[in-house]
Short mmCIF file of C-alpha atoms and ligand atoms in Angstrom, two decimals:
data_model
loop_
_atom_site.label_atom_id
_atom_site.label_comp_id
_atom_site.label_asym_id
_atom_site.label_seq_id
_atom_site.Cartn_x
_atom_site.Cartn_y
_atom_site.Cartn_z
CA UNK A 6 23.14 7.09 13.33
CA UNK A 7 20.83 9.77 15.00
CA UNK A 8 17.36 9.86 14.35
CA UNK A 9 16.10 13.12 13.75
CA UNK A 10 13.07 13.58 15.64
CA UNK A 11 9.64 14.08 13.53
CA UNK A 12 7.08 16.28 15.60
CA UNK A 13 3.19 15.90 15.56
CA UNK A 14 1.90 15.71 12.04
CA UNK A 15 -1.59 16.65 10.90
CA UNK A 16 -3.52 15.37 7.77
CA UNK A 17 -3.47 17.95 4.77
CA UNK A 18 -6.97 19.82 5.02
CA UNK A 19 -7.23 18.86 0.90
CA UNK A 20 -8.74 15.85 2.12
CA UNK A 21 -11.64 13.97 4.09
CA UNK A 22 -12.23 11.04 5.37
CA UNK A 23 -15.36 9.18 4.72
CA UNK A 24 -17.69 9.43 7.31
CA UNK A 25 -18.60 5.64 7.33
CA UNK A 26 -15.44 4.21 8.17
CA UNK A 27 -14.24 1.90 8.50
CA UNK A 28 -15.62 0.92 5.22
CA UNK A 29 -14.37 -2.58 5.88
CA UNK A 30 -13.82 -4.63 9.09
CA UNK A 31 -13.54 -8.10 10.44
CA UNK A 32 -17.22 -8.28 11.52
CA UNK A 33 -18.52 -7.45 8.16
CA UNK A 34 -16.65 -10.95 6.85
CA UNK A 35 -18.43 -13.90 6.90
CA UNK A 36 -15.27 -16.00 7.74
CA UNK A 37 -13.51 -15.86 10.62
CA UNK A 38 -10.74 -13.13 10.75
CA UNK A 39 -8.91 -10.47 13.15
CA UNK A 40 -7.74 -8.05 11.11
CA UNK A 41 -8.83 -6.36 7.53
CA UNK A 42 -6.96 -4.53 5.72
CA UNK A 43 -4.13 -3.08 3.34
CA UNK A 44 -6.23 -3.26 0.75
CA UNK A 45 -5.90 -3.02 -2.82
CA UNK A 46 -8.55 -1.83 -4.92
CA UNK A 47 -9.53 -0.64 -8.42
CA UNK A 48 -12.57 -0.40 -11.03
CA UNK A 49 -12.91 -3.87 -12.69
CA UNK A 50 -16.23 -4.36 -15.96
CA UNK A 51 -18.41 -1.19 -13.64
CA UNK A 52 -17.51 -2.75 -10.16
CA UNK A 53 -15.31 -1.92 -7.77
CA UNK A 54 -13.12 -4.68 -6.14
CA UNK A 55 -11.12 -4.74 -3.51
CA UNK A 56 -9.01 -7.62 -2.02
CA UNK A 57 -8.34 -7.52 1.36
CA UNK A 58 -5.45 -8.76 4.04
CA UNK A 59 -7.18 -11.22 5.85
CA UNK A 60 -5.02 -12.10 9.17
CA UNK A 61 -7.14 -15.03 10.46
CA UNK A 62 -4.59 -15.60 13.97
CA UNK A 63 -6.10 -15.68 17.05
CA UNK A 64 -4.93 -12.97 19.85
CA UNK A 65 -5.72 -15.75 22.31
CA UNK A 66 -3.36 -18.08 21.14
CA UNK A 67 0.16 -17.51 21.13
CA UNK A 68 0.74 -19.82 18.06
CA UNK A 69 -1.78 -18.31 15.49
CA UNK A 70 -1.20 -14.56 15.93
CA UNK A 71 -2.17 -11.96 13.56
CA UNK A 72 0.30 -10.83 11.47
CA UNK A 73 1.45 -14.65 11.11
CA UNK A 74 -1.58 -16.34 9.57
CA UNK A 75 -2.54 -14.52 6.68
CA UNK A 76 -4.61 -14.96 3.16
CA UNK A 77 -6.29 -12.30 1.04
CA UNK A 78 -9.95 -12.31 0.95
CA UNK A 79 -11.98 -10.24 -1.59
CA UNK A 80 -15.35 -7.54 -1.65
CA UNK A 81 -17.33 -5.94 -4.36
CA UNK A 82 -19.11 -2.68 -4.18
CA UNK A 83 -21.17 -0.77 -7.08
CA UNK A 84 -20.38 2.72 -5.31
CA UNK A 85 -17.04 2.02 -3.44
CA UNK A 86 -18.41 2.54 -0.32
CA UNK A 87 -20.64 -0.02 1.02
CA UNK A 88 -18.91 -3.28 0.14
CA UNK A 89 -19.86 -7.05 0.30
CA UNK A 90 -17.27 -9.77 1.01
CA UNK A 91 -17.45 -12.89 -0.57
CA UNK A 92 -18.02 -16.15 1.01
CA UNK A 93 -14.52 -17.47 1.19
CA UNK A 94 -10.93 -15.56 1.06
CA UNK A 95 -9.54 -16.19 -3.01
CA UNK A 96 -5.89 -16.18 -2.33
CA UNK A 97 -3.09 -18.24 0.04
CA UNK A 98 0.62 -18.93 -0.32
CA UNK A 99 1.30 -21.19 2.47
CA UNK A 100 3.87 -24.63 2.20
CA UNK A 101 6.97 -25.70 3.73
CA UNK A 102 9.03 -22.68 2.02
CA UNK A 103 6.07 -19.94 1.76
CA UNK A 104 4.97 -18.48 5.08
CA UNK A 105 2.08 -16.57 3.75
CA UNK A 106 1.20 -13.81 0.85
CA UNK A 107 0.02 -10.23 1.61
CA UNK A 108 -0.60 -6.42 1.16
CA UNK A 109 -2.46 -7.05 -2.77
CA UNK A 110 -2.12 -3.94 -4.81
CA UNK A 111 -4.27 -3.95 -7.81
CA UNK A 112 -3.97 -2.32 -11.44
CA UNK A 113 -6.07 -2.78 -14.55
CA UNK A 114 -3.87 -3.09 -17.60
CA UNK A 115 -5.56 -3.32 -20.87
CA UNK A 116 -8.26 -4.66 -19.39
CA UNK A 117 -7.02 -7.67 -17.22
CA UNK A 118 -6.04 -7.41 -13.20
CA UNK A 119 -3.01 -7.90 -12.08
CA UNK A 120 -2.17 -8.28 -8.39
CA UNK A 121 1.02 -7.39 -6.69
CA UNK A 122 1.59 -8.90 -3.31
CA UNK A 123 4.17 -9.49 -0.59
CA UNK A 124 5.07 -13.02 -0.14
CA UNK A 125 7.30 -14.21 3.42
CA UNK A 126 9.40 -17.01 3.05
CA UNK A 127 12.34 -19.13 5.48
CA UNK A 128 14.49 -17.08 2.84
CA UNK A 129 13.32 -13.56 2.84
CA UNK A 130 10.63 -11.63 1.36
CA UNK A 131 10.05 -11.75 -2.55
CA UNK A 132 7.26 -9.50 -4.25
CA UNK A 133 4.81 -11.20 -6.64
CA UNK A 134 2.90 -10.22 -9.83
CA UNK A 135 -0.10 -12.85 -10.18
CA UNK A 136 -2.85 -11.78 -13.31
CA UNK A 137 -6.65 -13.17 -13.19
CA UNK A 138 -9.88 -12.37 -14.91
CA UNK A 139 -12.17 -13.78 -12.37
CA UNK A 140 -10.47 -12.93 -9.10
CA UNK A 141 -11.45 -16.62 -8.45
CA UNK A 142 -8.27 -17.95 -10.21
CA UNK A 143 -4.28 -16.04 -10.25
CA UNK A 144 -1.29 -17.11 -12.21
CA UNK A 145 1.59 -16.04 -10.92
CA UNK A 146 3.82 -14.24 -13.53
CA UNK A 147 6.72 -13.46 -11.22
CA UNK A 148 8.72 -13.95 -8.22
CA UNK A 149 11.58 -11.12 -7.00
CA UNK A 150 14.82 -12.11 -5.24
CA UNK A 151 14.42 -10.89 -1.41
CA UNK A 152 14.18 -8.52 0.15
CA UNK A 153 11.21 -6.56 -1.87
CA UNK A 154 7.98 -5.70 -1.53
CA UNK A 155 5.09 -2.97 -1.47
CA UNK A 156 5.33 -3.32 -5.43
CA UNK A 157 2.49 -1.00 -7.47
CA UNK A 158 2.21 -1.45 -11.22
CA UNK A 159 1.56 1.78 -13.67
CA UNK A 160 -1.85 1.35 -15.03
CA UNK A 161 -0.34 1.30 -18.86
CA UNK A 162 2.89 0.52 -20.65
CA UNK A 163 5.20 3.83 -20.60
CA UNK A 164 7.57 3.42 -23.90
CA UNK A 165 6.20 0.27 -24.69
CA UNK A 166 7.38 -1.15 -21.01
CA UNK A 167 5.52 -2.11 -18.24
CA UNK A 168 6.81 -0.29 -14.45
CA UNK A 169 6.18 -0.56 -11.43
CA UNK A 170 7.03 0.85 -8.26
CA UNK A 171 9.22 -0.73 -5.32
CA UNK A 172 10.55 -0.90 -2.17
CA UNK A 173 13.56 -3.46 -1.42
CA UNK A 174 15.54 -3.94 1.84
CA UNK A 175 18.52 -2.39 1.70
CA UNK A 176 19.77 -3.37 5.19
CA UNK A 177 23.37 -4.25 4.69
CA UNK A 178 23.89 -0.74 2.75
CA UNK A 179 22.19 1.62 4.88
CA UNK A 180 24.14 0.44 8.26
CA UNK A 181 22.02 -2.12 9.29
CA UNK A 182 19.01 -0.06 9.90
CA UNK A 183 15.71 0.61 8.21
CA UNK A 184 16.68 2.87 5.80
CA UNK A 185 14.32 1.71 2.79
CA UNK A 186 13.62 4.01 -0.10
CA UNK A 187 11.59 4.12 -3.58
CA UNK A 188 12.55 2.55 -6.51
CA UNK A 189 11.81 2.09 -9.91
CA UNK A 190 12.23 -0.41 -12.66
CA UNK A 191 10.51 -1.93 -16.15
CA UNK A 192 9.78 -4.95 -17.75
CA UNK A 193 8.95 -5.91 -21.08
CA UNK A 194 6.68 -8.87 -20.04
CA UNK A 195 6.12 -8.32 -16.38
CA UNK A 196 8.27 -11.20 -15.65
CA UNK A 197 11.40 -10.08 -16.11
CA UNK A 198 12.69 -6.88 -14.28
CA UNK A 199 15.51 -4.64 -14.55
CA UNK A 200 16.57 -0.66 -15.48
CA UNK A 201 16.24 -0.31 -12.19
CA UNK A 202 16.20 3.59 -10.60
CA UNK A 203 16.00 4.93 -7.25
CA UNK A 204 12.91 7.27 -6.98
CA UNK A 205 12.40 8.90 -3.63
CA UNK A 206 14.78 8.30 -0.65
CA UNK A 207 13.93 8.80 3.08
CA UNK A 208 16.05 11.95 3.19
CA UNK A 209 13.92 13.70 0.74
CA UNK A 210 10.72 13.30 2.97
CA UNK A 211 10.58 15.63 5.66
CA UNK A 212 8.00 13.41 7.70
CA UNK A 213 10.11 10.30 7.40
CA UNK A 214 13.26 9.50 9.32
CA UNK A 215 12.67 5.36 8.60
CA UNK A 216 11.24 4.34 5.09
CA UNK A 217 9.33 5.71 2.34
CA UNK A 218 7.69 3.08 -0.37
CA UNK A 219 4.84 2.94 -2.82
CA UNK A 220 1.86 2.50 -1.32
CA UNK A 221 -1.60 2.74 -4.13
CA UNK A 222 -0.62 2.04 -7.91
CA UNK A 223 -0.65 5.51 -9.32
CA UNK A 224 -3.21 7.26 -11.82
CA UNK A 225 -3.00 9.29 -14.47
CA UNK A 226 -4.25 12.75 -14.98
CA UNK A 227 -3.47 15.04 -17.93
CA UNK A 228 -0.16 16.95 -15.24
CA UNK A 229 1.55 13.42 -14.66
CA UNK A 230 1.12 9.85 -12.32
CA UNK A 231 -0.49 10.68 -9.23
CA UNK A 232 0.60 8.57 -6.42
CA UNK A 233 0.91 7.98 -3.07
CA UNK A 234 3.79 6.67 -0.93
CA UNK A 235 4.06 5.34 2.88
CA UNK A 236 6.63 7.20 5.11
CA UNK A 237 7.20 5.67 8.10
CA UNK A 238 9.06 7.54 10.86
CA UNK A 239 10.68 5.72 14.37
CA UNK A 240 10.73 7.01 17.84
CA UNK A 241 12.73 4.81 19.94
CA UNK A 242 10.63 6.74 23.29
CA UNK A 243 7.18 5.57 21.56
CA UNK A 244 6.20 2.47 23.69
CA UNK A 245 2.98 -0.19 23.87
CA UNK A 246 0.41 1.42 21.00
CA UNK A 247 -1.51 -1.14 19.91
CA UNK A 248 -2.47 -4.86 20.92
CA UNK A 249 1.43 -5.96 20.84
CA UNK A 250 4.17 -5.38 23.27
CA UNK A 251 5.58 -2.43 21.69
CA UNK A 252 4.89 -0.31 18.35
CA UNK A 253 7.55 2.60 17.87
CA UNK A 254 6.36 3.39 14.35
CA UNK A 255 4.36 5.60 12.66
CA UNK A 256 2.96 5.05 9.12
CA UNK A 257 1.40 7.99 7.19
CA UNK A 258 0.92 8.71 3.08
CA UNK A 259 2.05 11.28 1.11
CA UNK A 260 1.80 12.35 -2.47
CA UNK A 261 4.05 12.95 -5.54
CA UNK A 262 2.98 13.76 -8.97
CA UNK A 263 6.03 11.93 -11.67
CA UNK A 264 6.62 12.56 -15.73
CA UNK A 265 3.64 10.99 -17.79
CA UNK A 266 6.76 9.60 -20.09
CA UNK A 267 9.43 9.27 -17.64
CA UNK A 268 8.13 8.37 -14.45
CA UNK A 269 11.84 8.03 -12.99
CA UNK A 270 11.38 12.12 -12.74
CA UNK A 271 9.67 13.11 -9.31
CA UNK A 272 7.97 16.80 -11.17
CA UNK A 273 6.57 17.56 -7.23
CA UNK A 274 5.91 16.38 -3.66
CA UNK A 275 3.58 17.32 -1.02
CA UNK A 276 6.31 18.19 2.13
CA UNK A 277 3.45 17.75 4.21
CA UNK A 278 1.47 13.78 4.70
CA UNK A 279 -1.53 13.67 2.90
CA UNK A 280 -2.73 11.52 5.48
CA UNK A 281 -1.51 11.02 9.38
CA UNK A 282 -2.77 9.39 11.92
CA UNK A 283 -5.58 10.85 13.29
CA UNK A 284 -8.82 9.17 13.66
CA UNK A 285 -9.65 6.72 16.65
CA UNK A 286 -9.77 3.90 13.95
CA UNK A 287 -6.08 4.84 13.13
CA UNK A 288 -4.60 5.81 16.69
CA UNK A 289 -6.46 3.63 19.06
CA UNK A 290 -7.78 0.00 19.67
CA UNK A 291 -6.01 -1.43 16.84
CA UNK A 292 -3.12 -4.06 16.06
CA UNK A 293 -0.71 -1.21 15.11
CA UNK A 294 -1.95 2.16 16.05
CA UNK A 295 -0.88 5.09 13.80
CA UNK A 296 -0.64 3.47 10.50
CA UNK A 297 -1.74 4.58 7.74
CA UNK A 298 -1.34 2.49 4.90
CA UNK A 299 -2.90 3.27 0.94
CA UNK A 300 -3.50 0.82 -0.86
CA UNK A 301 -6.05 1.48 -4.07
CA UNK A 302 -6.52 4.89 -5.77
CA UNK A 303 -9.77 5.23 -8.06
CA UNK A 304 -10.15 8.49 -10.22
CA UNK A 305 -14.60 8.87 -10.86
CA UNK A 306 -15.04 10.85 -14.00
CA UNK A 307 -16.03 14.19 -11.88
CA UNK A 308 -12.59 14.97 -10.70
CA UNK A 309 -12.94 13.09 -6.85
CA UNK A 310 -10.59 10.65 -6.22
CA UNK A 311 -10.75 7.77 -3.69
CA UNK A 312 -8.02 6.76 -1.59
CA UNK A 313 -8.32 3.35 0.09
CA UNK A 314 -6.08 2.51 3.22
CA UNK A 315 -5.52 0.22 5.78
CA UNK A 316 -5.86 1.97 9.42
CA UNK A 317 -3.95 0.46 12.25
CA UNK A 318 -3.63 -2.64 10.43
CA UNK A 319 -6.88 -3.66 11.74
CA UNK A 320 -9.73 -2.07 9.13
CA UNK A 321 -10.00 -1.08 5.60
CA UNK A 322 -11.03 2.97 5.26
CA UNK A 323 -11.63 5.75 2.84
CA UNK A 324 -10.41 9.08 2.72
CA UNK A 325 -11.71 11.59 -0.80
CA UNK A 326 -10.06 14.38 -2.40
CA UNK A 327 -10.23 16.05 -5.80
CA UNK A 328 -7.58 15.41 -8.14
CA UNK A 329 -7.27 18.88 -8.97
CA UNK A 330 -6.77 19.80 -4.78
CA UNK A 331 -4.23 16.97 -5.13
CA UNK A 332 -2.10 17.85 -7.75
CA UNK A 333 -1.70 21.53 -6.29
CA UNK A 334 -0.26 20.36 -3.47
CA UNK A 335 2.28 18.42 -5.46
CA UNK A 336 3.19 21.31 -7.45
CA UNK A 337 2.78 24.08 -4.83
CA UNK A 338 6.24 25.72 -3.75
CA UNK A 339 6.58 25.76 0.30
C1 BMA B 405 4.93 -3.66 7.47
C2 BMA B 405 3.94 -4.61 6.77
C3 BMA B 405 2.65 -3.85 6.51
C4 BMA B 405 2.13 -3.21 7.79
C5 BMA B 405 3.21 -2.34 8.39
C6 BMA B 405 2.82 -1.72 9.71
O1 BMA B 405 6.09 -4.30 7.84
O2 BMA B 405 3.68 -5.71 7.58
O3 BMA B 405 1.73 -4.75 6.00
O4 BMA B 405 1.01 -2.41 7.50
O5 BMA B 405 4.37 -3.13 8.61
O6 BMA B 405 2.62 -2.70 10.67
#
């Protein structure tokens, strides 16, 4: 299949990024770690909270690599900019079956937190829901069949069902490539899933050529669920960019406004990222360069809204808009 070729993209001028990034990195964690980030992050009794990716690996040693040795540690902020880790990561799936658990979303649902997550296993990847009140204890509600993940729960029950957002694997399908697109589906207990819809497909992204998938649980404002997505796009040229061998991708967000009542109805998309690659934190000296991955969305009560992503899958940023600048460029004709 050919490729088409996506050109240089820019970040839309709607938004800013915060001027102390990285707002989170390995050497503000009193644990030993290499990379932070693909966070998620939401308001929780006045705080803010974020739980982090914690790769732990070693780039010395071939046998503990980032990317490979993972567990989710967790920070607290009262403004949602300077943040504090705790003392120890909270979270681990690791046995003889489990390879490790990652990439936490978080949403606030009549007034517990639940946790998405991405869990490897020998038998593919499964996405989690896990619920606690104290971030220092999760039960795990559910488990999905492989291959899924990048799963983002709606802050409320739409029609009496809970929904979330997906992105599953469809390799076999879509010729054997990465051709991964949005979905859709409800609950009635957040166990068991099903109505399932596609959403957004790679082909209706113009700065995507690879995959497009939820990336921050959406929020609601009084024109629809705001949310974000990742588009990735591949350039087989693109060598070395980053700390590994070879890095062809390139990871940025973009923005779609869906029904208040029927979410499975996309009412606009920015055809322009919200985000690229940019900054030296995203596009140089990381793991991954140019990736740009969301992760946590808070709405404050004076319009701004903050967007929380992972850059270069090495550090956990902040970019602000205002939700009214946002949902214009959702609903603005090109
Ligand atoms: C995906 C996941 C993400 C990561 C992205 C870019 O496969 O591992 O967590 O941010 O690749 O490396």
């Amino acid at each position: 299949m050919e490729l088409p070729v996506i050109g240089p993209l820019t970040s839309s001028e709607r938004i800013r990024r915060h001027p102390d990034n990285p707002v989170l990195d390995a050497s503000r964690v009193p644990y030993p770690t290499a990379l932070v980030f693909n966070a998620g992050v939401t308001k929780f009794n006045g705080k803010y909270v974020m739980i982090f990716r914690n790769d732990y690996g070693s780039l010395a040693d071939e046998t503990i690599k980032p990317h490979h040795t993972t567990d989710l540690g967790i920070a607290f902020s009262d403004d949602g900019i300077r943040w504090e880790a705790g003392p120890r990561p909270v979270f681990k799936l690791h046995d003889e079956e489990v390879i490790r658990a990652y990439d936490p979303r978080l949403t606030v649902i009549d007034g517990r937190c639940y946790m998405c997550f991405a869990v490897d296993t020998k038998h593919g990847i499964r996405g989690g829901v896990a619920v606690t009140d104290d971030f220092a204890s999760f039960e795990i509600l559910s488990l999905s069949t492989p291959d899924l993940r990048n799963m983002v729960l709606f802050p409320e029950r739409i029609g009496g069902k809970y929904v979330r957002l997906e992105r599953p694997f469809t390799v076999y399908s879509r010729n054997g490539v990465d051709r991964f697109d949005t979905w859709i589906a409800e609950s009635p207990d957040l166990v068991h899933w099903g109505n399932s819809d596609l959403l957004l497909a790679v082909e209706h992204v113009p700065f995507a050529n690879d995959k497009v998938g939820p990336a921050a649980p959406p929020i609601k404002t009084n024109k629809g669920w705001l949310t974000t997505f990742h588009a990735v796009d591949l350039d087989p040229s693109r060598g070395k960019n980053g700390w590994e061998p070879s890095w062809k991708k390139r990871y940025s967000a973009g923005i779609m406004l869906l029904d208040l009542e029927n979410p499975k109805r996309i009412i606009g998309m920015s055809k322009e990222p919200l985000l690229a690659p940019e900054a030296p934190y995203e596009i140089v000296s990381g793991f991954r360069n140019n990736v740009i991955f969301p992760g946590g969305m808070v709405l404050e009560k004076d319009g701004e809204v903050k967007i929380y992503y992972g850059a270069a899958d090495t550090v956990e940023c902040l970019a602000t808009a205002h939700v009214d600048d946002l949902l214009q460029l959702c609903l603005e004709k090109e």
